[in-house]
Amino acid sequence: MNDVITIGDAMITFDPSTTGPMRHVSSFTRKVGGAELNVAIGCARLGLKTGWISRLGKDEFGRHIYNFTRGEGIDVSEVELMEGFPTSLNFKEIGADGSGKTFYYRHQSPTSTLTAESLNEDYFRNARLLHITGVFPAVSDKNIEVIDAAISLAEKHGVKIALDPNIRLKLWSEDKARTTLLNWMPYVDYLLTGLDEAELLFGTREIGEITEHAKKYGLSHLFLKLGAEGSMVWTQGELIEKPAEEVEMIADTVGAGDGFDAGVIYGLLNDWNSERILTFANKIGSMVVGVYGDNEGLPYMDEVLEKLGEKTLIER
Ligand SMILES: O=C(O)C(=O)C[C@H](O)[C@H](O)COP(=O)(O)O
């Protein structure tokens, strides 16, 4: 039984050795990234049983991601290495302020070999929550059918669905993103979105209007990620807001949203109240930005509790 399952395209992520335009960066560090996999890593480090459905290239990079993922304690029984499809790559540019740009090489993604028929129904029957994002369906048109099928299986087996729009306009158009994600919205229980993405989906940045859409689609919870402004949750007609947690240092902001998602998922699966979920998830986001790499900064439970002042760790 897994608490959380997710479906995604992972990449070897090359982190630059220096900040500034990538054209001037001459050395990179090989890391692992991918929106859905980052969330899976975050959930696993917090202690949730987590499974990842994917396809990787049958190549050295694919083997590295497979072993790395397994090393994080994530179930990889639904991951296969495919001959003839190179593992996806992502070169990152990091600004002096920690902001990130991505340069993807993922048009022949091994996940384009994942079919709706290959989804294992038992994997859904034995899960509590399915996490999906807008990245995987943007990588290949066929991946949209895979998510359609995953949503049907989740619905059939009473598995909650969390959606992070994670809209990557390098991978698909605004129209395609909007149509695809709104088609899934009636099945979504928890929407975890930034304000720009909410505007792209619902045509407004006005919180009151966004929550009207949440009501219309029957969402149980709408989480709004507001970066330095903190976050909000709308649930059962009530809007709760929490300021951002203090950030000790900003190294690399990429991955903070995924860290927030992992914190929210943990809280929801443990029936925490909204205030606690926001504080916890904000704290995780604030910790992720202090470390270079998309998922290196995702904390273990003890580390979050320590930063929240709820636990003392003996360091030496
Ligand atoms: O899979 C992709 O397309 C990526 O770009 C990988 C990134 O690590 C995450 O998507 C980070 O997303 P944020 O947490 O919103 O910064």
CSV table of C-alpha atoms and ligand atoms in Angstrom, one decimal:
chain,number,residue,atom,x,y,z
A,1,MET,CA,0.0,0.0,0.0
A,2,ASN,CA,1.4,3.4,-1.0
A,3,ASP,CA,0.2,6.6,0.6
A,4,VAL,CA,1.1,8.6,-2.5
A,5,ILE,CA,1.6,7.7,-6.1
A,6,THR,CA,2.6,10.0,-8.9
A,7,ILE,CA,3.3,9.8,-12.7
A,8,GLY,CA,6.1,11.8,-14.2
A,9,ASP,CA,9.0,12.4,-16.5
A,10,ALA,CA,12.3,12.7,-14.8
A,11,MET,CA,15.5,14.3,-16.2
A,12,ILE,CA,19.1,14.4,-15.5
A,13,THR,CA,19.4,18.0,-14.4
A,14,PHE,CA,22.6,19.8,-14.9
A,15,ASP,CA,23.2,22.5,-12.3
A,16,PRO,CA,25.5,25.3,-13.4
A,17,SER,CA,28.7,25.9,-11.5
A,18,THR,CA,28.2,29.7,-11.8
A,19,THR,CA,25.2,32.0,-11.9
A,20,GLY,CA,24.3,34.1,-14.9
A,21,PRO,CA,23.5,33.3,-18.6
A,22,MET,CA,24.0,29.7,-19.4
A,23,ARG,CA,25.9,30.4,-22.6
A,24,HIS,CA,28.9,31.4,-20.3
A,25,VAL,CA,28.7,28.4,-18.0
A,26,SER,CA,31.4,25.9,-18.8
A,27,SER,CA,30.8,23.3,-16.1
A,28,PHE,CA,27.7,21.7,-14.6
A,29,THR,CA,27.0,19.2,-11.9
A,30,ARG,CA,24.9,16.1,-12.8
A,31,LYS,CA,21.8,15.9,-10.6
A,32,VAL,CA,18.2,14.5,-10.9
A,33,GLY,CA,15.0,16.5,-11.4
A,34,GLY,CA,11.4,16.4,-12.6
A,35,ALA,CA,8.4,18.0,-11.0
A,36,GLU,CA,6.5,14.8,-10.0
A,37,LEU,CA,9.7,13.0,-8.9
A,38,ASN,CA,10.6,16.0,-6.7
A,39,VAL,CA,7.3,15.7,-4.9
A,40,ALA,CA,7.7,12.0,-4.5
A,41,ILE,CA,11.2,12.6,-2.9
A,42,GLY,CA,9.7,15.2,-0.6
A,43,CYS,CA,6.9,12.9,0.5
A,44,ALA,CA,9.3,9.9,1.0
A,45,ARG,CA,11.6,12.0,3.1
A,46,LEU,CA,8.7,13.1,5.3
A,47,GLY,CA,7.9,9.4,5.9
A,48,LEU,CA,5.1,8.7,3.4
A,49,LYS,CA,5.1,5.5,1.5
A,50,THR,CA,5.5,6.7,-2.1
A,51,GLY,CA,5.4,5.2,-5.5
A,52,TRP,CA,6.5,6.7,-8.9
A,53,ILE,CA,5.2,5.5,-12.3
A,54,SER,CA,7.6,6.3,-15.1
A,55,ARG,CA,9.7,5.3,-18.0
A,56,LEU,CA,13.5,6.1,-18.3
A,57,GLY,CA,16.0,5.5,-21.1
A,58,LYS,CA,17.8,2.2,-21.0
A,59,ASP,CA,21.1,4.2,-20.7
A,60,GLU,CA,23.5,5.3,-18.1
A,61,PHE,CA,21.5,8.4,-17.1
A,62,GLY,CA,18.3,6.3,-16.8
A,63,ARG,CA,20.1,3.8,-14.5
A,64,HIS,CA,21.3,6.7,-12.4
A,65,ILE,CA,17.8,8.1,-12.0
A,66,TYR,CA,16.4,4.7,-11.2
A,67,ASN,CA,19.0,4.0,-8.6
A,68,PHE,CA,18.7,7.5,-7.1
A,69,THR,CA,15.0,7.2,-6.8
A,70,ARG,CA,15.2,3.8,-5.2
A,71,GLY,CA,17.8,5.1,-2.9
A,72,GLU,CA,15.2,7.7,-1.7
A,73,GLY,CA,13.0,4.8,-0.6
A,74,ILE,CA,10.5,5.4,-3.4
A,75,ASP,CA,8.8,2.3,-4.9
A,76,VAL,CA,10.1,1.9,-8.5
A,77,SER,CA,8.1,-1.3,-9.4
A,78,GLU,CA,6.2,0.7,-12.0
A,79,VAL,CA,9.3,2.2,-13.6
A,80,GLU,CA,10.8,0.6,-16.7
A,81,LEU,CA,14.0,1.4,-18.7
A,82,MET,CA,13.2,1.7,-22.4
A,83,GLU,CA,15.6,0.9,-25.3
A,84,GLY,CA,15.9,3.6,-28.0
A,85,PHE,CA,14.6,6.5,-25.9
A,86,PRO,CA,17.3,8.7,-24.4
A,87,THR,CA,16.7,9.8,-20.8
A,88,SER,CA,15.5,13.5,-20.7
A,89,LEU,CA,17.9,16.3,-19.9
A,90,ASN,CA,17.5,19.7,-18.3
A,91,PHE,CA,20.2,22.3,-18.2
A,92,LYS,CA,19.6,25.0,-15.6
A,93,GLU,CA,20.5,28.6,-15.4
A,94,ILE,CA,20.5,30.2,-12.0
A,95,GLY,CA,20.3,33.9,-11.5
A,96,ALA,CA,22.2,35.8,-8.8
A,97,ASP,CA,18.9,36.1,-6.9
A,98,GLY,CA,18.4,32.3,-7.0
A,99,SER,CA,15.8,32.4,-9.8
A,100,GLY,CA,15.9,29.6,-12.3
A,101,LYS,CA,15.5,29.1,-16.1
A,102,THR,CA,15.3,25.6,-17.6
A,103,PHE,CA,16.6,24.4,-21.0
A,104,TYR,CA,14.9,21.1,-21.7
A,105,TYR,CA,16.0,18.3,-24.0
A,106,ARG,CA,13.0,16.0,-23.5
A,107,HIS,CA,11.2,15.9,-26.8
A,108,GLN,CA,11.9,12.1,-27.2
A,109,SER,CA,11.1,11.4,-23.6
A,110,PRO,CA,11.0,7.7,-22.6
A,111,THR,CA,7.7,8.5,-20.9
A,112,SER,CA,6.1,8.8,-24.4
A,113,THR,CA,6.2,4.9,-24.4
A,114,LEU,CA,4.0,4.8,-21.3
A,115,THR,CA,0.5,3.8,-22.3
A,116,ALA,CA,-2.9,4.0,-20.6
A,117,GLU,CA,-3.1,0.2,-20.9
A,118,SER,CA,0.2,-0.3,-19.1
A,119,LEU,CA,-1.1,1.3,-15.9
A,120,ASN,CA,-1.4,-1.3,-13.2
A,121,GLU,CA,-4.9,-1.1,-11.6
A,122,ASP,CA,-3.6,-2.7,-8.4
A,123,TYR,CA,-1.2,0.2,-7.9
A,124,PHE,CA,-4.2,2.6,-7.8
A,125,ARG,CA,-6.4,0.3,-5.7
A,126,ASN,CA,-3.6,0.3,-3.1
A,127,ALA,CA,-2.9,4.0,-3.0
A,128,ARG,CA,-4.5,6.9,-1.0
A,129,LEU,CA,-3.6,9.9,-3.1
A,130,LEU,CA,-2.6,10.4,-6.8
A,131,HIS,CA,-0.4,13.5,-7.5
A,132,ILE,CA,-0.5,14.8,-11.0
A,133,THR,CA,1.0,17.9,-12.6
A,134,GLY,CA,0.9,19.8,-15.9
A,135,VAL,CA,4.5,18.8,-16.7
A,136,PHE,CA,4.0,15.1,-17.7
A,137,PRO,CA,1.0,15.8,-20.0
A,138,ALA,CA,3.0,18.6,-21.7
A,139,VAL,CA,5.9,16.4,-22.6
A,140,SER,CA,3.9,14.3,-25.1
A,141,ASP,CA,0.3,14.4,-26.4
A,142,LYS,CA,-0.1,10.8,-25.6
A,143,ASN,CA,0.7,11.4,-21.9
A,144,ILE,CA,-2.7,13.2,-21.7
A,145,GLU,CA,-4.4,9.8,-22.4
A,146,VAL,CA,-2.2,8.3,-19.7
A,147,ILE,CA,-3.4,10.8,-17.1
A,148,ASP,CA,-7.1,10.4,-18.4
A,149,ALA,CA,-6.7,6.7,-17.6
A,150,ALA,CA,-5.0,7.4,-14.2
A,151,ILE,CA,-7.8,9.7,-13.2
A,152,SER,CA,-10.4,7.0,-14.1
A,153,LEU,CA,-8.5,4.4,-12.0
A,154,ALA,CA,-8.2,6.8,-9.1
A,155,GLU,CA,-11.9,7.7,-9.3
A,156,LYS,CA,-12.8,4.0,-9.5
A,157,HIS,CA,-10.8,3.2,-6.3
A,158,GLY,CA,-11.6,6.2,-4.2
A,159,VAL,CA,-8.1,7.6,-4.5
A,160,LYS,CA,-7.8,11.4,-3.8
A,161,ILE,CA,-6.4,13.5,-6.6
A,162,ALA,CA,-4.0,16.4,-6.1
A,163,LEU,CA,-3.1,18.6,-9.1
A,164,ASP,CA,-0.3,21.1,-9.4
A,165,PRO,CA,-0.7,22.9,-12.8
A,166,ASN,CA,3.1,23.4,-13.0
A,167,ILE,CA,2.6,25.1,-16.4
A,168,ARG,CA,5.7,25.0,-18.5
A,169,LEU,CA,5.1,27.1,-21.6
A,170,LYS,CA,8.3,25.8,-23.1
A,171,LEU,CA,6.5,22.5,-23.5
A,172,TRP,CA,2.9,23.4,-24.5
A,173,SER,CA,0.8,26.4,-25.4
A,174,GLU,CA,-1.4,28.3,-23.0
A,175,ASP,CA,-4.5,27.1,-24.8
A,176,LYS,CA,-3.5,23.5,-24.6
A,177,ALA,CA,-2.5,23.7,-21.0
A,178,ARG,CA,-5.8,25.4,-20.1
A,179,THR,CA,-8.1,23.0,-22.0
A,180,THR,CA,-6.3,19.9,-20.7
A,181,LEU,CA,-6.0,20.9,-17.1
A,182,LEU,CA,-9.6,22.3,-16.9
A,183,ASN,CA,-10.9,19.0,-18.3
A,184,TRP,CA,-9.4,17.2,-15.3
A,185,MET,CA,-10.6,19.8,-12.8
A,186,PRO,CA,-14.0,18.2,-11.9
A,187,TYR,CA,-12.1,15.1,-10.7
A,188,VAL,CA,-9.5,17.0,-8.7
A,189,ASP,CA,-9.8,17.1,-4.9
A,190,TYR,CA,-6.8,19.3,-4.1
A,191,LEU,CA,-5.5,22.0,-6.4
A,192,LEU,CA,-2.1,23.4,-5.5
A,193,THR,CA,-1.3,26.4,-7.7
A,194,GLY,CA,0.6,29.6,-8.1
A,195,LEU,CA,-1.3,32.8,-8.9
A,196,ASP,CA,0.0,33.1,-12.4
A,197,GLU,CA,-1.2,29.6,-13.1
A,198,ALA,CA,-4.5,30.2,-11.6
A,199,GLU,CA,-4.9,33.3,-13.8
A,200,LEU,CA,-4.0,31.2,-16.9
A,201,LEU,CA,-6.6,28.6,-15.9
A,202,PHE,CA,-9.4,30.8,-14.6
A,203,GLY,CA,-8.7,34.2,-16.3
A,204,THR,CA,-8.4,36.1,-13.0
A,205,ARG,CA,-5.9,36.9,-10.3
A,206,GLU,CA,-8.7,38.0,-8.0
A,207,ILE,CA,-8.8,35.6,-5.0
A,208,GLY,CA,-12.5,35.8,-4.5
A,209,GLU,CA,-13.1,35.0,-8.2
A,210,ILE,CA,-10.6,32.1,-8.1
A,211,THR,CA,-12.4,30.6,-5.1
A,212,GLU,CA,-15.7,30.8,-7.1
A,213,HIS,CA,-14.0,28.6,-9.7
A,214,ALA,CA,-12.9,26.3,-7.0
A,215,LYS,CA,-16.5,26.0,-5.8
A,216,LYS,CA,-17.8,25.5,-9.3
A,217,TYR,CA,-15.3,22.6,-9.9
A,218,GLY,CA,-16.2,21.0,-6.6
A,219,LEU,CA,-12.6,21.2,-5.2
A,220,SER,CA,-12.2,20.1,-1.6
A,221,HIS,CA,-9.1,22.3,-1.1
A,222,LEU,CA,-7.5,25.1,-3.2
A,223,PHE,CA,-4.0,25.9,-2.1
A,224,LEU,CA,-2.5,29.2,-3.5
A,225,LYS,CA,1.3,29.4,-3.4
A,226,LEU,CA,2.3,33.1,-3.2
A,227,GLY,CA,6.1,32.8,-2.9
A,228,ALA,CA,7.4,35.5,-0.6
A,229,GLU,CA,3.8,36.4,0.4
A,230,GLY,CA,3.3,33.0,1.9
A,231,SER,CA,0.3,30.8,1.0
A,232,MET,CA,-3.5,30.4,1.3
A,233,VAL,CA,-6.0,27.6,1.4
A,234,TRP,CA,-9.7,27.8,0.6
A,235,THR,CA,-11.8,25.0,1.9
A,236,GLN,CA,-15.4,24.6,2.8
A,237,GLY,CA,-16.0,28.2,2.0
A,238,GLU,CA,-13.3,29.5,4.4
A,239,LEU,CA,-10.1,31.2,3.3
A,240,ILE,CA,-7.0,30.9,5.5
A,241,GLU,CA,-3.8,32.7,4.9
A,242,LYS,CA,-0.3,32.2,6.4
A,243,PRO,CA,2.7,34.5,5.8
A,244,ALA,CA,5.9,33.0,4.4
A,245,GLU,CA,8.4,31.4,6.8
A,246,GLU,CA,11.7,33.1,7.3
A,247,VAL,CA,14.2,32.3,4.5
A,248,GLU,CA,17.8,32.0,5.8
A,249,MET,CA,19.5,32.0,2.4
A,250,ILE,CA,18.4,31.9,-1.2
A,251,ALA,CA,20.6,29.7,-3.4
A,252,ASP,CA,18.2,28.2,-5.9
A,253,THR,CA,14.4,28.7,-5.9
A,254,VAL,CA,13.6,25.8,-8.3
A,255,GLY,CA,11.8,23.1,-6.4
A,256,ALA,CA,10.3,25.2,-3.6
A,257,GLY,CA,6.8,24.7,-5.1
A,258,ASP,CA,7.3,20.9,-5.2
A,259,GLY,CA,8.5,21.0,-1.6
A,260,PHE,CA,5.3,22.9,-0.6
A,261,ASP,CA,3.2,20.3,-2.4
A,262,ALA,CA,4.9,17.5,-0.4
A,263,GLY,CA,4.2,19.3,2.8
A,264,VAL,CA,0.5,19.8,1.9
A,265,ILE,CA,0.1,16.2,0.9
A,266,TYR,CA,1.6,15.0,4.2
A,267,GLY,CA,-0.7,17.3,6.1
A,268,LEU,CA,-3.8,16.3,4.2
A,269,LEU,CA,-3.1,12.6,4.6
A,270,ASN,CA,-2.7,13.1,8.3
A,271,ASP,CA,-5.9,15.1,8.7
A,272,TRP,CA,-4.0,18.2,9.9
A,273,ASN,CA,-5.9,21.5,10.2
A,274,SER,CA,-5.4,24.1,7.5
A,275,GLU,CA,-3.2,26.4,9.7
A,276,ARG,CA,-0.8,23.6,10.5
A,277,ILE,CA,-0.7,22.5,6.8
A,278,LEU,CA,0.2,26.0,5.6
A,279,THR,CA,2.9,26.6,8.2
A,280,PHE,CA,4.5,23.2,7.6
A,281,ALA,CA,4.4,23.5,3.8
A,282,ASN,CA,5.6,27.1,3.9
A,283,LYS,CA,8.5,26.0,6.1
A,284,ILE,CA,9.5,23.3,3.7
A,285,GLY,CA,9.4,25.7,0.7
A,286,SER,CA,11.6,28.1,2.7
A,287,MET,CA,14.1,25.3,3.4
A,288,VAL,CA,14.3,24.1,-0.3
A,289,VAL,CA,15.5,27.5,-1.6
A,290,GLY,CA,18.5,27.5,0.6
A,291,VAL,CA,20.1,24.5,-1.1
A,292,TYR,CA,21.3,24.2,-4.8
A,293,GLY,CA,19.5,21.5,-6.7
A,294,ASP,CA,15.8,20.8,-7.4
A,295,ASN,CA,15.3,18.3,-4.6
A,296,GLU,CA,18.5,18.3,-2.5
A,297,GLY,CA,16.9,20.8,-0.1
A,298,LEU,CA,13.8,18.8,0.5
A,299,PRO,CA,13.9,18.1,4.3
A,300,TYR,CA,13.4,15.1,6.5
A,301,MET,CA,10.6,15.4,9.1
A,302,ASP,CA,13.0,16.0,12.0
A,303,GLU,CA,14.6,18.9,10.1
A,304,VAL,CA,11.3,20.6,9.5
A,305,LEU,CA,10.2,20.1,13.1
A,306,GLU,CA,13.6,21.6,14.2
A,307,LYS,CA,13.1,24.6,12.0
A,308,LEU,CA,9.6,25.0,13.4
A,309,GLY,CA,11.1,25.1,16.9
A,310,GLU,CA,9.3,21.9,17.9
A,311,LYS,CA,12.3,19.6,18.2
A,312,THR,CA,15.9,19.9,19.2
A,313,LEU,CA,18.5,18.0,17.1
A,314,ILE,CA,21.8,17.2,18.6
A,315,GLU,CA,24.4,18.2,15.9
A,316,ARG,CA,27.7,17.3,17.5
B,1,LIG,O1,9.9,18.9,-14.5
B,1,LIG,C1,10.1,20.0,-14.8
B,1,LIG,O2,9.7,20.4,-15.9
B,1,LIG,C2,11.0,20.9,-14.1
B,1,LIG,O3,11.1,22.1,-14.4
B,1,LIG,C3,11.6,20.4,-12.9
B,1,LIG,C4,11.7,21.3,-11.7
B,1,LIG,O4,12.5,20.8,-10.8
B,1,LIG,C5,10.3,21.4,-11.0
B,1,LIG,O5,9.3,21.5,-11.9
B,1,LIG,C6,10.4,22.6,-10.0
B,1,LIG,O6,9.2,23.2,-9.9
B,1,LIG,P1,8.9,24.3,-8.8
B,1,LIG,O7,8.9,23.6,-7.5
B,1,LIG,O8,7.6,24.9,-9.1
B,1,LIG,O9,10.1,25.3,-8.8
